[in-house]
Tab-separated table of C-alpha atoms (C1' of nucleotides) in Angstrom:
chain	number	residue	atom	x	y	z
A	1	MET	CA	-0.178	-0.138	-0.296
A	2	PRO	CA	1.466	3.570	-1.181
A	3	ARG	CA	1.174	4.833	2.601
A	4	PRO	CA	-0.001	8.455	2.014
A	5	SER	CA	2.575	11.036	2.514
A	6	ARG	CA	4.006	11.256	6.193
A	7	TRP	CA	3.789	15.048	5.751
A	8	ASN	CA	-0.258	15.144	5.367
A	9	GLU	CA	-0.854	12.929	8.494
A	10	ILE	CA	1.506	15.317	10.381
A	11	ILE	CA	-0.519	18.089	8.734
A	12	GLU	CA	-3.878	16.542	9.616
A	13	ALA	CA	-2.998	15.986	13.104
A	14	ALA	CA	-1.547	19.118	13.940
A	15	ALA	CA	-4.834	20.380	12.537
A	16	GLU	CA	-7.250	18.529	14.521
A	17	ALA	CA	-5.255	18.953	17.612
A	18	PHE	CA	-5.265	23.042	17.226
A	19	ARG	CA	-8.592	22.811	16.455
A	20	THR	CA	-9.681	21.364	19.802
A	21	ASN	CA	-6.890	22.567	21.777
A	22	GLY	CA	-5.425	25.565	20.350
A	23	PHE	CA	-2.146	26.390	19.303
A	24	ALA	CA	-0.633	27.373	22.327
A	25	ALA	CA	-2.054	24.736	24.317
A	26	THR	CA	-0.789	21.772	21.906
A	27	SER	CA	2.672	20.616	22.466
A	28	LEU	CA	4.647	19.009	19.997
A	29	GLU	CA	4.686	15.461	21.818
A	30	ASP	CA	0.555	15.449	20.966
A	31	ILE	CA	1.294	15.896	17.423
A	32	ALA	CA	3.926	13.340	17.427
A	33	SER	CA	2.308	10.627	19.654
A	34	ALA	CA	-0.621	11.312	17.130
A	35	VAL	CA	1.241	10.068	14.413
A	36	GLY	CA	3.408	7.627	15.978
A	37	MET	CA	6.921	9.400	16.042
A	38	TRP	CA	8.983	11.222	18.340
A	39	LYS	CA	8.429	14.826	18.872
A	40	GLY	CA	12.541	15.405	18.052
A	41	SER	CA	11.676	13.690	14.812
A	42	LEU	CA	9.339	16.240	13.787
A	43	TYR	CA	11.980	18.709	12.850
A	44	HIS	CA	12.799	16.890	9.776
A	45	TYR	CA	9.640	18.277	8.562
A	46	ILE	CA	9.567	21.605	9.818
A	47	ASP	CA	11.503	24.150	11.230
A	48	SER	CA	9.788	25.786	14.203
A	49	LYS	CA	6.063	24.682	15.610
A	50	GLU	CA	4.483	27.901	13.601
A	51	ASP	CA	5.400	26.304	10.385
A	52	LEU	CA	2.770	23.802	11.466
A	53	LEU	CA	0.580	26.271	11.778
A	54	PHE	CA	0.811	28.544	8.533
A	55	ALA	CA	1.113	24.638	6.828
A	56	VAL	CA	-2.259	24.023	7.991
A	57	VAL	CA	-4.085	27.122	7.430
A	58	ARG	CA	-2.416	28.194	3.983
A	59	GLY	CA	-4.616	26.379	2.009
A	60	PRO	CA	-8.197	26.958	2.416
A	61	ALA	CA	-7.145	30.643	2.937
A	62	GLU	CA	-6.008	30.972	-0.212
A	63	GLU	CA	-8.514	29.483	-1.690
A	64	ILE	CA	-11.641	30.926	-0.114
A	65	LEU	CA	-9.718	34.556	-1.124
A	66	ASN	CA	-9.457	32.919	-5.010
A	67	GLN	CA	-12.800	32.036	-5.335
A	68	LEU	CA	-14.049	35.691	-4.293
A	69	ARG	CA	-11.542	37.650	-6.463
A	70	GLU	CA	-12.919	35.199	-9.627
A	71	LEU	CA	-16.531	36.319	-8.560
A	72	SER	CA	-15.736	39.553	-7.990
A	73	GLU	CA	-14.592	40.155	-12.013
A	74	THR	CA	-17.920	38.947	-13.348
A	75	ASP	CA	-20.666	40.864	-14.259
A	76	LEU	CA	-23.175	39.068	-12.657
A	77	PRO	CA	-25.584	41.322	-10.851
A	78	PRO	CA	-24.947	42.214	-6.748
A	79	THR	CA	-27.713	39.872	-5.600
A	80	GLU	CA	-26.104	36.938	-7.413
A	81	LYS	CA	-22.829	37.582	-6.597
A	82	ILE	CA	-23.484	37.603	-3.175
A	83	ARG	CA	-25.723	34.384	-3.527
A	84	ARG	CA	-22.518	32.848	-5.063
A	85	ALA	CA	-19.794	34.420	-2.609
A	86	THR	CA	-22.047	32.741	0.502
A	87	ARG	CA	-22.364	29.850	-0.871
A	88	SER	CA	-18.597	29.627	-2.062
A	89	HIS	CA	-17.815	30.604	1.735
A	90	VAL	CA	-19.673	27.709	3.464
A	91	GLN	CA	-18.508	25.131	0.859
A	92	ILE	CA	-15.140	26.100	1.715
A	93	LEU	CA	-15.712	25.794	5.323
A	94	ASN	CA	-17.330	22.610	4.936
A	95	SER	CA	-14.815	21.050	2.734
A	96	ASN	CA	-11.704	22.099	4.604
A	97	PHE	CA	-13.503	22.339	8.165
A	98	VAL	CA	-10.717	21.533	10.493
A	99	TYR	CA	-8.182	23.975	8.235
A	100	ALA	CA	-10.650	26.811	8.127
A	101	SER	CA	-11.419	26.431	12.120
A	102	VAL	CA	-7.925	26.694	12.959
A	103	TYR	CA	-7.819	29.991	10.421
A	104	LEU	CA	-10.483	31.695	12.154
A	105	GLN	CA	-9.478	30.866	15.883
A	106	GLU	CA	-5.695	31.500	15.582
A	107	ILE	CA	-4.943	33.422	12.459
A	108	ALA	CA	-8.217	36.018	12.113
A	109	GLY	CA	-7.614	38.396	14.800
A	110	ARG	CA	-4.921	37.102	17.350
A	111	ARG	CA	-1.775	37.054	15.073
A	112	LYS	CA	-1.132	39.985	13.223
A	113	LEU	CA	1.212	39.093	10.675
A	114	PRO	CA	1.100	41.198	7.703
A	115	GLU	CA	0.453	38.121	5.383
A	116	TRP	CA	-2.625	37.094	6.731
A	117	THR	CA	-3.895	40.832	7.649
A	118	ALA	CA	-4.129	41.860	4.077
A	119	MET	CA	-5.805	38.586	2.932
A	120	ASP	CA	-8.381	39.116	5.546
A	121	ARG	CA	-8.484	42.965	4.267
A	122	GLU	CA	-8.870	41.764	0.870
A	123	TYR	CA	-11.644	39.551	1.169
A	124	LEU	CA	-13.465	42.068	3.469
A	125	ASP	CA	-12.904	44.903	0.390
A	126	LEU	CA	-14.049	42.614	-2.164
A	127	LEU	CA	-17.125	41.532	-0.444
A	128	GLU	CA	-18.075	45.341	0.580
A	129	SER	CA	-17.743	46.146	-2.963
A	130	ILE	CA	-20.422	43.726	-4.001
A	131	VAL	CA	-22.602	45.307	-1.512
A	132	LYS	CA	-21.679	48.744	-2.893
A	133	GLU	CA	-22.764	48.066	-6.331
A	134	GLY	CA	-26.044	46.978	-4.794
A	135	VAL	CA	-26.590	50.104	-3.269
A	136	GLU	CA	-25.594	52.003	-6.274
A	137	SER	CA	-27.851	49.881	-8.395
A	138	GLY	CA	-30.724	50.571	-6.031
A	139	GLU	CA	-30.762	46.804	-5.106
A	140	PHE	CA	-29.388	46.853	-1.757
A	141	SER	CA	-31.471	50.368	-0.493
A	142	ALA	CA	-32.018	49.296	2.941
A	143	VAL	CA	-28.082	49.405	3.630
A	144	THR	CA	-27.057	52.514	5.050
A	145	ASN	CA	-23.209	51.221	5.968
A	146	PRO	CA	-21.851	48.768	3.625
A	147	ARG	CA	-19.057	47.877	5.754
A	148	VAL	CA	-21.329	46.815	9.001
A	149	ALA	CA	-23.525	44.550	6.809
A	150	THR	CA	-20.848	43.024	4.803
A	151	LEU	CA	-18.974	42.367	8.395
A	152	ALA	CA	-22.589	41.571	9.597
A	153	LEU	CA	-22.551	38.618	6.911
A	154	ILE	CA	-19.049	37.734	7.253
A	155	GLY	CA	-19.743	37.498	11.196
A	156	SER	CA	-22.680	34.780	10.429
A	157	LEU	CA	-20.594	33.001	8.008
A	158	ASN	CA	-17.564	32.457	10.035
A	159	TRP	CA	-19.260	31.576	13.236
A	160	LEU	CA	-20.335	28.378	11.486
A	161	THR	CA	-17.223	27.098	13.025
A	162	HIS	CA	-18.693	27.401	16.427
A	163	TRP	CA	-21.623	24.829	15.654
A	164	TYR	CA	-21.361	23.639	12.284
A	165	ARG	CA	-19.972	19.728	11.999
A	166	PRO	CA	-19.443	18.334	8.446
A	167	GLY	CA	-21.360	15.211	8.125
A	168	GLY	CA	-24.237	16.434	10.402
A	169	SER	CA	-27.876	16.578	9.779
A	170	LEU	CA	-28.117	19.867	8.670
A	171	HIS	CA	-26.273	19.980	4.935
A	172	ALA	CA	-24.133	22.736	3.989
A	173	ASP	CA	-26.105	23.805	1.242
A	174	GLU	CA	-29.202	24.294	3.110
A	175	ILE	CA	-27.158	26.529	5.063
A	176	ALA	CA	-25.693	28.565	2.745
A	177	ASP	CA	-29.406	28.987	0.902
A	178	GLN	CA	-30.765	30.117	4.205
A	179	PHE	CA	-28.239	32.581	4.884
A	180	CYS	CA	-28.838	33.611	1.297
A	181	ASP	CA	-32.307	34.053	1.645
A	182	LEU	CA	-32.098	35.738	5.287
A	183	PHE	CA	-29.325	38.103	4.074
A	184	LEU	CA	-31.347	39.324	0.695
A	185	GLY	CA	-34.310	39.203	1.745
A	186	GLY	CA	-33.084	42.009	4.295
A	187	LEU	CA	-31.038	43.842	2.121
A	188	ILE	CA	-33.482	43.683	-1.327
A	189	THR	CA	-36.333	46.236	-0.536
A	190	ARG	CA	-38.640	46.619	-3.860
A	191	LYS	CA	-38.273	43.175	-5.983
A	192	THR	CA	-40.815	40.915	-4.119
A	193	LYS	CA	-38.113	37.828	-3.667
A	194	ALA	CA	-37.762	36.939	-7.078
A	195	SER	CA	-34.313	35.472	-8.224
A	196	ARG	CA	-34.880	33.303	-5.107
A	197	SER	CA	-32.729	29.929	-5.591
A	198	GLN	CA	-31.139	30.058	-9.418
A	199	THR	CA	-29.883	26.483	-10.800
A	200	ILE	CA	-25.952	27.038	-10.300
A	201	THR	CA	-24.230	27.726	-13.510
A	202	PRO	CA	-20.708	27.275	-13.145
A	203	LEU	CA	-18.166	30.121	-13.258
A	204	LYS	CA	-16.263	30.302	-16.491
A	205	THR	CA	-13.164	32.331	-15.872
A	206	THR	CA	-10.470	32.761	-18.113
A	207	LYS	CA	-8.118	32.586	-15.189
A	208	PRO	CA	-6.377	28.741	-13.615
A	209	ARG	CA	-7.988	27.675	-10.786
A	210	ALA	CA	-6.113	28.138	-7.372
A	211	LYS	CA	-4.066	24.819	-6.449
A	212	SER	CA	-5.401	23.438	-3.684
A	213	THR	CA	-2.871	21.933	-1.184
A	214	ALA	CA	-5.286	19.356	0.690
B	1	MET	CA	-6.249	58.300	47.465
B	2	PRO	CA	-8.774	55.311	47.824
B	3	ARG	CA	-6.833	53.287	45.579
B	4	PRO	CA	-8.584	51.113	43.422
B	5	SER	CA	-9.011	47.498	44.846
B	6	ARG	CA	-5.983	45.365	43.877
B	7	TRP	CA	-8.059	42.451	42.972
B	8	ASN	CA	-9.856	44.897	39.935
B	9	GLU	CA	-6.602	45.477	38.385
B	10	ILE	CA	-5.304	41.834	38.311
B	11	ILE	CA	-8.276	40.930	36.647
B	12	GLU	CA	-8.285	44.006	34.067
B	13	ALA	CA	-4.768	43.324	33.256
B	14	ALA	CA	-5.435	39.543	32.886
B	15	ALA	CA	-8.534	40.150	30.985
B	16	GLU	CA	-6.479	42.394	28.246
B	17	ALA	CA	-3.664	39.913	28.305
B	18	PHE	CA	-5.891	37.414	27.419
B	19	ARG	CA	-7.677	39.088	25.018
B	20	THR	CA	-4.366	39.945	23.211
B	21	ASN	CA	-2.559	36.745	23.571
B	22	GLY	CA	-5.028	34.122	24.432
B	23	PHE	CA	-5.356	32.658	28.084
B	24	ALA	CA	-2.513	29.639	27.227
B	25	ALA	CA	-0.090	31.680	25.783
B	26	THR	CA	-0.286	34.687	28.351
B	27	SER	CA	1.942	33.926	31.638
B	28	LEU	CA	1.380	34.941	35.129
B	29	GLU	CA	4.371	36.895	34.951
B	30	ASP	CA	2.525	39.080	32.148
B	31	ILE	CA	0.059	39.462	34.374
B	32	ALA	CA	1.892	40.169	37.648
B	33	SER	CA	4.602	42.709	36.108
B	34	ALA	CA	1.678	44.514	34.926
B	35	VAL	CA	-0.284	45.423	38.087
B	36	GLY	CA	3.697	45.565	39.639
B	37	MET	CA	4.137	42.419	41.659
B	38	TRP	CA	5.640	39.321	41.668
B	39	LYS	CA	3.739	36.266	39.919
B	40	GLY	CA	3.879	33.943	42.953
B	41	SER	CA	2.300	36.957	44.876
B	42	LEU	CA	-0.877	36.963	42.799
B	43	TYR	CA	-1.747	33.791	44.633
B	44	HIS	CA	-2.666	35.491	47.395
B	45	TYR	CA	-5.677	36.223	45.411
B	46	ILE	CA	-6.133	33.027	43.246
B	47	ASP	CA	-6.045	29.330	43.609
B	48	SER	CA	-5.158	29.008	40.224
B	49	LYS	CA	-4.561	30.322	36.435
B	50	GLU	CA	-7.984	29.306	35.427
B	51	ASP	CA	-9.650	30.940	38.183
B	52	LEU	CA	-8.448	34.060	36.443
B	53	LEU	CA	-10.116	33.229	33.382
B	54	PHE	CA	-13.241	32.199	35.227
B	55	ALA	CA	-13.376	35.619	36.873
B	56	VAL	CA	-12.995	37.569	34.302
B	57	VAL	CA	-15.703	36.208	32.175
B	58	ARG	CA	-18.364	35.389	34.685
B	59	GLY	CA	-19.645	38.860	34.983
B	60	PRO	CA	-21.047	39.532	31.591
B	61	ALA	CA	-22.056	36.123	30.607
B	62	GLU	CA	-24.525	36.420	33.208
B	63	GLU	CA	-25.526	39.640	32.248
B	64	ILE	CA	-26.245	38.707	29.030
B	65	LEU	CA	-28.175	35.660	29.669
B	66	ASN	CA	-30.236	37.428	32.509
B	67	GLN	CA	-31.230	40.141	30.192
B	68	LEU	CA	-31.945	37.595	27.554
B	69	ARG	CA	-34.096	35.785	30.270
B	70	GLU	CA	-36.176	38.996	31.103
B	71	LEU	CA	-37.091	40.138	27.767
B	72	SER	CA	-38.427	36.597	26.968
B	73	GLU	CA	-40.982	36.943	29.866
B	74	THR	CA	-42.255	39.739	28.303
B	75	ASP	CA	-45.271	39.570	25.752
B	76	LEU	CA	-43.929	42.220	23.083
B	77	PRO	CA	-44.318	40.831	19.852
B	78	PRO	CA	-41.496	39.014	18.057
B	79	THR	CA	-39.799	41.649	16.375
B	80	GLU	CA	-39.482	43.938	18.977
B	81	LYS	CA	-38.091	41.139	21.022
B	82	ILE	CA	-35.460	40.313	18.348
B	83	ARG	CA	-34.935	44.189	18.025
B	84	ARG	CA	-34.224	44.602	22.012
B	85	ALA	CA	-32.600	41.114	22.212
B	86	THR	CA	-29.978	42.495	19.320
B	87	ARG	CA	-29.693	45.835	21.118
B	88	SER	CA	-28.739	44.537	24.724
B	89	HIS	CA	-26.259	41.905	23.111
B	90	VAL	CA	-24.271	44.831	21.047
B	91	GLN	CA	-24.477	46.897	24.172
B	92	ILE	CA	-23.242	44.476	26.693
B	93	LEU	CA	-20.463	43.639	24.250
B	94	ASN	CA	-19.433	47.516	23.796
B	95	SER	CA	-19.755	48.411	27.854
B	96	ASN	CA	-17.771	44.618	28.851
B	97	PHE	CA	-15.777	44.331	25.337
B	98	VAL	CA	-12.635	42.913	26.666
B	99	TYR	CA	-14.179	40.625	29.030
B	100	ALA	CA	-16.818	39.264	26.462
B	101	SER	CA	-13.985	39.065	23.983
B	102	VAL	CA	-12.380	36.705	26.161
B	103	TYR	CA	-15.445	34.627	26.945
B	104	LEU	CA	-16.033	34.240	23.299
B	105	GLN	CA	-12.290	33.183	22.335
B	106	GLU	CA	-11.486	30.966	25.043
B	107	ILE	CA	-14.910	29.678	27.135
B	108	ALA	CA	-17.434	29.611	23.902
B	109	GLY	CA	-16.415	26.528	21.446
B	110	ARG	CA	-13.317	25.385	23.260
B	111	ARG	CA	-13.476	24.515	26.730
B	112	LYS	CA	-16.541	21.991	27.622
B	113	LEU	CA	-17.123	22.705	31.254
B	114	PRO	CA	-20.480	21.913	31.409
B	115	GLU	CA	-21.270	25.374	33.251
B	116	TRP	CA	-20.787	27.432	30.473
B	117	THR	CA	-21.895	25.240	27.850
B	118	ALA	CA	-25.472	25.245	29.684
B	119	MET	CA	-25.447	29.310	29.354
B	120	ASP	CA	-24.507	29.205	25.914
B	121	ARG	CA	-27.432	26.966	25.088
B	122	GLU	CA	-30.079	28.473	27.329
B	123	TYR	CA	-29.284	31.492	25.131
B	124	LEU	CA	-29.379	30.012	21.868
B	125	ASP	CA	-32.324	28.128	23.085
B	126	LEU	CA	-34.365	31.528	24.271
B	127	LEU	CA	-33.226	33.347	21.083
B	128	GLU	CA	-34.584	30.638	18.765
B	129	SER	CA	-38.004	30.546	20.583
B	130	ILE	CA	-38.262	34.200	20.288
B	131	VAL	CA	-37.601	33.275	16.018
B	132	LYS	CA	-40.262	30.330	16.443
B	133	GLU	CA	-42.684	32.718	17.910
B	134	GLY	CA	-42.219	34.512	14.989
B	135	VAL	CA	-42.702	32.119	12.617
B	136	GLU	CA	-46.061	30.412	14.139
B	137	SER	CA	-47.575	33.901	14.072
B	138	GLY	CA	-46.383	34.691	10.820
B	139	GLU	CA	-44.394	37.765	11.183
B	140	PHE	CA	-41.134	35.950	10.019
B	141	SER	CA	-42.673	33.752	7.615
B	142	ALA	CA	-39.333	33.847	5.199
B	143	VAL	CA	-37.943	31.363	7.771
B	144	THR	CA	-37.216	27.554	7.196
B	145	ASN	CA	-35.221	26.885	9.683
B	146	PRO	CA	-35.403	28.956	12.716
B	147	ARG	CA	-32.004	27.520	14.696
B	148	VAL	CA	-29.950	28.424	11.360
B	149	ALA	CA	-31.957	31.890	11.522
B	150	THR	CA	-30.697	32.360	15.382
B	151	LEU	CA	-27.641	31.356	14.772
B	152	ALA	CA	-26.693	33.509	11.963
B	153	LEU	CA	-27.851	36.216	13.975
B	154	ILE	CA	-25.694	35.216	17.067
B	155	GLY	CA	-22.754	35.056	14.781
B	156	SER	CA	-22.840	38.368	13.475
B	157	LEU	CA	-23.480	39.731	17.040
B	158	ASN	CA	-20.620	37.793	18.248
B	159	TRP	CA	-18.282	38.261	15.346
B	160	LEU	CA	-18.164	42.125	16.458
B	161	THR	CA	-14.994	41.058	18.809
B	162	HIS	CA	-13.117	40.806	15.732
B	163	TRP	CA	-14.006	44.223	14.134
B	164	TYR	CA	-16.133	46.325	16.831
B	165	ARG	CA	-13.765	48.490	19.031
B	166	PRO	CA	-15.227	50.921	21.558
B	167	GLY	CA	-14.681	54.260	21.399
B	168	GLY	CA	-14.023	53.745	17.728
B	169	SER	CA	-15.821	55.707	14.751
B	170	LEU	CA	-18.859	53.508	14.802
B	171	HIS	CA	-20.938	53.585	17.843
B	172	ALA	CA	-22.588	50.601	19.352
B	173	ASP	CA	-26.250	51.925	18.909
B	174	GLU	CA	-25.530	52.615	15.465
B	175	ILE	CA	-24.495	48.781	14.909
B	176	ALA	CA	-27.503	47.311	16.199
B	177	ASP	CA	-29.879	49.399	14.645
B	178	GLN	CA	-28.219	48.666	11.418
B	179	PHE	CA	-28.285	44.824	12.321
B	180	CYS	CA	-31.879	44.762	13.610
B	181	ASP	CA	-32.903	46.144	10.455
B	182	LEU	CA	-30.680	43.551	8.185
B	183	PHE	CA	-32.186	40.587	10.009
B	184	LEU	CA	-35.718	42.017	10.711
B	185	GLY	CA	-36.009	43.164	7.062
B	186	GLY	CA	-34.757	39.781	5.974
B	187	LEU	CA	-36.841	37.706	8.342
B	188	ILE	CA	-40.326	39.857	7.832
B	189	THR	CA	-42.434	39.255	4.808
B	190	ARG	CA	-45.367	41.159	4.535
B	191	LYS	CA	-45.673	44.126	6.371
B	192	THR	CA	-43.611	46.885	4.389
B	193	LYS	CA	-40.672	47.875	7.139
B	194	ALA	CA	-43.245	49.500	9.346
B	195	SER	CA	-41.651	49.619	13.091
B	196	ARG	CA	-38.326	50.747	11.882
B	197	SER	CA	-37.054	52.248	15.118
B	198	GLN	CA	-39.590	52.882	18.156
B	199	THR	CA	-37.959	55.092	20.989
B	200	ILE	CA	-36.565	52.683	23.476
B	201	THR	CA	-39.076	52.486	26.478
B	202	PRO	CA	-37.451	50.743	28.824
B	203	LEU	CA	-38.109	46.983	30.017
B	204	LYS	CA	-39.683	47.425	33.362
B	205	THR	CA	-39.534	43.856	35.189
B	206	THR	CA	-40.373	42.741	38.646
B	207	LYS	CA	-37.070	40.946	38.637
B	208	PRO	CA	-34.121	42.658	40.306
B	209	ARG	CA	-31.667	44.114	37.846
B	210	ALA	CA	-28.632	41.636	37.329
B	211	LYS	CA	-25.810	42.855	39.241
B	212	SER	CA	-23.098	44.311	37.369
B	213	THR	CA	-19.436	43.125	38.224
B	214	ALA	CA	-17.776	46.097	36.113
C	1	DA	C1'	0.902	50.528	70.884
C	2	DG	C1'	0.522	46.337	69.318
C	3	DG	C1'	-1.103	41.928	67.890
C	4	DA	C1'	-3.467	39.760	63.906
C	5	DT	C1'	-4.020	39.651	59.437
C	6	DA	C1'	-3.293	41.030	54.748
C	7	DA	C1'	-0.084	41.729	51.366
C	8	DC	C1'	3.620	41.116	48.944
C	9	DC	C1'	8.945	39.742	48.050
C	10	DA	C1'	11.972	36.485	46.368
C	11	DA	C1'	13.601	32.334	45.675
C	12	DA	C1'	13.113	27.903	44.215
C	13	DC	C1'	10.746	23.463	42.629
C	14	DG	C1'	9.338	20.328	39.375
C	15	DA	C1'	6.841	19.925	35.199
C	16	DT	C1'	6.914	20.579	30.460
C	17	DC	C1'	7.842	22.771	26.607
C	18	DG	C1'	10.422	23.849	21.911
C	19	DT	C1'	14.645	22.973	19.969
C	20	DT	C1'	18.798	20.403	19.094
C	21	DT	C1'	22.369	17.070	18.525
C	22	DC	C1'	23.914	12.574	17.205
C	23	DA	C1'	23.136	7.718	16.402
C	24	DT	C1'	20.241	4.397	13.673
C	25	DT	C1'	17.341	2.524	10.677
C	26	DT	C1'	15.188	2.414	6.479
C	27	DC	C1'	14.455	3.162	1.481
C	28	DG	C1'	15.516	4.822	-3.652
C	29	DC	C1'	18.427	3.625	-6.948
C	30	DA	C1'	22.742	2.617	-9.797
D	1	DT	C1'	24.465	-5.415	-3.517
D	2	DG	C1'	25.600	-1.381	-1.869
D	3	DC	C1'	25.863	3.161	-1.061
D	4	DG	C1'	23.660	7.836	-0.075
D	5	DA	C1'	19.939	10.396	1.833
D	6	DA	C1'	16.035	10.309	3.917
D	7	DA	C1'	13.300	9.146	8.301
D	8	DT	C1'	12.867	8.120	12.587
D	9	DG	C1'	14.762	7.176	17.175
D	10	DA	C1'	16.666	8.243	21.375
D	11	DA	C1'	18.437	11.495	24.826
D	12	DA	C1'	19.427	15.550	26.434
D	13	DC	C1'	19.676	20.972	26.619
D	14	DG	C1'	17.621	25.462	28.448
D	15	DA	C1'	13.778	28.029	28.956
D	16	DT	C1'	9.718	28.783	30.853
D	17	DC	C1'	5.477	27.713	33.175
D	18	DG	C1'	2.444	27.260	36.989
D	19	DT	C1'	2.918	26.632	41.586
D	20	DT	C1'	4.720	26.429	46.440
D	21	DT	C1'	7.186	28.098	50.504
D	22	DG	C1'	8.867	31.045	53.908
D	23	DG	C1'	10.076	34.935	55.103
D	24	DT	C1'	9.253	40.368	55.244
D	25	DT	C1'	6.569	44.198	55.350
D	26	DA	C1'	2.264	47.178	55.208
D	27	DT	C1'	-2.239	48.006	57.091
D	28	DC	C1'	-6.482	47.448	60.155
D	29	DC	C1'	-8.328	47.469	64.658
D	30	DT	C1'	-9.127	48.059	69.496
DNA sequence: AGGATAACCAAACGATCGTTTCATTTCGCA
DNA sequence: TGCGAAATGAAACGATCGTTTGGTTATCCT
């Protein structure tokens, strides 16, 4: 059997430990024993404990940002952009649940390394731009402060790591649709809930897909 | 000058350190030096490091729950209940910002001590009951899953600790009103945004106010 | 004034942590 | 088959952590 690369095992064990106990409260001993080796041997793969954290977190962080970048370059109506951005956010949280949870708990907020701060900022700005489009086009006339509305949406989405569990009774798609209806229903004023759930036509984009590290 | 009780200084220093660095990454040395004493001397006030965490967090956790309990016992319409619950949540986050941030980052989710889990659960259940009232009365007919809608609201509110800062340019009241409009606009279907911003009539309740630890 | 008690100093303890070092085993490949 | 590199074992290091201990100073009360 072509045993899966040891590196992946290490990253997964680290991610699981970081998620449940937090980065600072997780010892290299914990991770090493989870994959069945001595903690010193981990240094054949890493240079420091923080390397593990960044390795765990980089994949989904780049993926979720790239998807929003691609979406922003389309000329879909703001309503549909919000809908797709929400779905994309939920789905990445679903398929990379452990990694994304570690990111939100250990990177967003606490650690203020410029690399990650810039990514958070860009994601927020891109989403806010979509909301502003909707405001200027009159679709989102209920919004008085686009940034607050955007942060409300991001908050709902990121809080998923506190209660959603992949494989649970609630499916990611249902949750995403609920969120869309909730927020768009609040954003839209005139049109009486038309465009409720279009079939998802895949985004055709000229740029190559973001490479996934998973 | 009647110098403020040393205990309060300790708690505040601990809270600030826990918020910025996390509980596990904060040493008693950090806290001791912040109040100008030796770390061993802290044990005249505490029995363990975790005591500090619980002392920091207990006040606002009980206060926010008690306020929602009182509100739930009234017979206000669901719309108004949601509005007041949102305002109350934001205001406690505003006036006990550091303590509440520590709670959300260190207690909610991670530590699974039954005491705190029960409080989280009760808060969620109370809020969900309000949403269900609205669904049954027909006001919130857009909601297909009350729990998801409730968790979306809680997520937006709790995510405030990631971007809101007391004394910043955005006032807590404005944010609360924005959130209300956003969520109620999404929840309400028929009535065309009436009852937008009533003057806040204080809740008259027979029970004594929750004592504040601040 | 003086004694009890609270408040704090100062040092040390054992445990654990991240990391280093070097020896040993395992594996890919010519 | 054998050699070099990758992978892991095994032990130890220095630093730091939470906590304990015992002594010293300050404060309050009668």
